[in-house]
Amino acid sequence: MVKSYLKYEHANSFGLVTSSTSNILWTQQNRSSTGAGQAVVAANEELLCWDIKTGDIVERWKDAKCSSQVTAIAQSKLNDDLFAAGYEDGSIRLWRSKDPSPFITFNGHRSAITVLAFDRSGVRLASGSKDTNVIIWDLVAEVGQFKLRGHKDQITGLQFVEPQEEVTEEEDSQAMVLDGAGDSSSEGFLLTTGKDALIKLWDLGSRHCIETHIAQTNGECWALGLSPDYTGCITAGNAGELKVWGLDATTLAASRRQVDMPANIQYLQDRGTLFRHGKDKATEVLFHPRRDYFAVHGSEKSVEIWRIRSESEIKKSLARKKKRRREKLAQKKGNENGETPADQEEDQDEDPSTADVNDAFAQHLIIRTGGKVKSVDWTDTRSKKKLELLVSATNNQLELYSIPLKEKKSKQEDVPDYERALSVEIPGHRADIRSLALSSDDKWLASASNGSLKIWSMLTQKCGKTLECGYALCCAFLPGDKLVVIGTKSGDIELFEVATGSLLDSVSAHEGAIWSLQVHPDGRSIVSGSADKSAKFWKVQIVQEEVLGTTRTTSRLKLSHSRTLKVADDILSLKFSPNAKLLAVALLDSTVKVFFVDSLKLYLNLYGHKLPVLDMDISYDSKLIVTCSADKNIRIWGLDFGDCHKALLGHQDSILQVKFLPNNREGNGHHFFSASKDRTIKYWDGDKFEQIQRLDGHHGEIWALAISQSSEPPFIVSASHDKSIRVWEETDEQIFLEEEREKEIEELYESTLTQSLEQDADEDENGEIGAATKQTSETLNHGERIAEALELGMADLHVMREWEEAKASNPHIAPPQRDPMFMAHGGISAEEYVMKVLQRPAASALNDALLVLPFASVPILFTFINLFAMRSMNIPLTCRVLFFMLKAHHRQIVGSRTMRAMLDGIRLNLRKTLQKQKDEMGYNIAALKIAGMQIQDKGIKEYVDENWDDGTDAQNVKKRAFVHVS
């Protein structure tokens, strides 16, 4: 009989506040709340929405099908509940607030998304990627409109430029916005920057690049900030360089209406260069949505706030400069005649629009943050006294800073101060977690890192206590779960009480780092192994200590040293056998030595690993020891004779952790887990030497692993360099080894297939504009299903036609034998079955699926489209498929005589159907208008004064308002 195993699956993850892979967004979801708003951040493959004031997760968005990290986030300007997230694999998902699953998924890019932007109306999304392409997505039709090629390196900045054209009316000279709806030229413009140091302006109406400039003189361009009024933008590069560009938005808006524009016209003008305080590359430039400030930062621990001066301030500064120039000139010439030339140029220089950028921009202040800055976002709180800036740091925290506005005081020299108002930092460690330990009842988890020890509740996944400690390398709960002991890099052992969070004892135990700490199975003593080539045994005792200055004593828990084991090399790991007879010690010389616990005499020497053993574990029955090493191998040894049962090449990188299941439940006592730097956890059978399952999910090397002792179902906890702690639970689902191997081979085949398709697509790419398509395994499957359905449907049409012809001569003839597929769907007709198959793919994947079809099946598809048009079946989808196929195979269709007659029939049938639908809609709209008028007449009475004013002229004066009496 084939042995089956129970599957482990990812249950939840916590410990991560924000990933350093993506930007962040501030949003005020609940308009009535007086809080500090919410922060939408990336957390590996998830999106989290934090309440900044309370530090709680409000929402969590995750797609179960996607394991890639989030690399970019954007929020719709029109609909605050709509968010777009770009992922490392090039996919984009759109999420609605309060909805845990994405409602649109786009696939068009071949590598990670770097930047996303919504247009003003919220119906289009632009995405830039590391594959150097920009794609414009239509959110209504749920398809990619087109791809813009032009940059030679990854896209670093992307902004829609949608200036509104204004014309002045002659009577009352009020500005009127032209309505360009329905006009292809009203699609606006797009401003992009790339790592290739270029800034490009694209016309989205004609779909081509209308202007290109070199954005940075000293290497790459890393960021783009566009002012909210479209008057200019700032690009940022290396060595603290910020380049200011003026954007002629009015000419740009007017160019929509003109057919022939002058060839030498330039919409972007280089206005000069600013140098910021930090000298590294700037990674983000962000303008405040309402005020004349912008924030810029690199990857250091600071954010610079710059202020855009007003016209009056610029004039004052220009006048001051002129005065100084005049005085210098007068001193030089030594007479008063030197003033006249300066007076002549005074009128020319006072124009603020031609002023130097250093006069127009002033550095407001520099915010020193708690960690290296990854991303910032302004909060739109409408406060008149201060600005607020939300900062995401690479050390897993969010901070909200309050910045005062420029004070109107005479003392302008004083640098205004800022304050850190709020932060979200408790739900995660600042540094990588190096060790995990579960309490004996599996209710509490201790995680230790450089500087902090956190105690988590496994029921709520919330941090209960945060304790300050040294650079922790290992930790363990003592029996009773009230004390936690940690070993540090400096050689200290620290003993903490969980309930009070107090440090009970700190012992300078070793001269080197303590790499391993183990509690004796009887719980009365612990052993520590260090880089100083010794293992020390400690007893936890209550001692009576004198209170200073008195004769009284107080009882105190202390660690007392009992004995020492000296070895030949640094100790990397220690392990007691569960029967407490043996102690295994792993050394830096790649060997494992097994000693008797009572006498500390050597029992076994285990040779075999080529590189040092990093961790090991002994099975519940003290018969097997498993070791893992930096040589990527796992070795299983017998503890009877020290023989190596098997050496397994376990992972693609160093294996950091290995753990046996602690009890023999259902015969799985010899099963163990291994965790590696290759970001995977593997589940092994130690008797059959087989890999049972691979657990993927982490996005960094896995430093620590802990296994539950007694809970049902069992679970494991892992901590990684990606700052997350993940819980994996055993499920009731059975897995078989052969099926797992087949799944892995299929995944490998699919990934190589899609990669080869992408390479083929890359070879065909020429020109500035392309189709936004990308073949995935999903679209290939849909394409194959559509081709199969067309073949089945065509065969069925022939069978039914023959039966109907025969029925005309013989009315009693039996119905024909149709394909079982139609019977399985309830005896539906061929065209209904084909329509069902066409409706299955998502709108965004349908075009790619149709491209899989060979040209030979296009006439068959058109036959069905004709039937859909005759029977009015899902006309929007029918038209979409028809137009896409006409566009994709235009030359072949035009060159085919048989297709022309078919298209004529489709045209007539479609027009009839569409006319009928148009009449229905017109009738319904008219009926609804009449119904609305009747409801208004019956239900609402308006009592209004004759001289009533709606209050728009003087908003501060209270006016009488409408009273609705229903």
PDB file of C-alpha atoms in Angstrom, residues 28 46 61 66 137 287 375 392 492 527 583 723 726-727 801 874 944:
ATOM      1  CA  GLN A  28      -8.381  58.755   5.102  1.00  0.00           C
ATOM      2  CA  GLU A  46       0.089  40.972   1.007  1.00  0.00           C
ATOM      3  CA  TRP A  61      -5.572  41.945   0.993  1.00  0.00           C
ATOM      4  CA  CYS A  66       0.067  34.939  -6.066  1.00  0.00           C
ATOM      5  CA  TRP A 137      -4.716  49.747 -18.914  1.00  0.00           C
ATOM      6  CA  PHE A 287       4.761  67.198  -3.899  1.00  0.00           C
ATOM      7  CA  SER A 375       9.027  55.663   1.019  1.00  0.00           C
ATOM      8  CA  SER A 392       8.125  53.972   5.896  1.00  0.00           C
ATOM      9  CA  ASP A 492      26.045  37.044  27.954  1.00  0.00           C
ATOM     10  CA  VAL A 527      23.667  24.288  28.679  1.00  0.00           C
ATOM     11  CA  LEU A 583      24.611  15.597  24.453  1.00  0.00           C
ATOM     12  CA  LYS A 723      10.946  40.186   8.736  1.00  0.00           C
ATOM     13  CA  ARG A 726       4.840  32.486   9.321  1.00  0.00           C
ATOM     14  CA  VAL A 727       2.707  29.737  10.806  1.00  0.00           C
ATOM     15  CA  ARG A 801     -28.099  20.347 -39.744  1.00  0.00           C
ATOM     16  CA  ASN A 874     -24.029  38.520 -24.980  1.00  0.00           C
ATOM     17  CA  VAL A 944     -38.646  78.634  -0.819  1.00  0.00           C
TER      18      VAL A 944
END
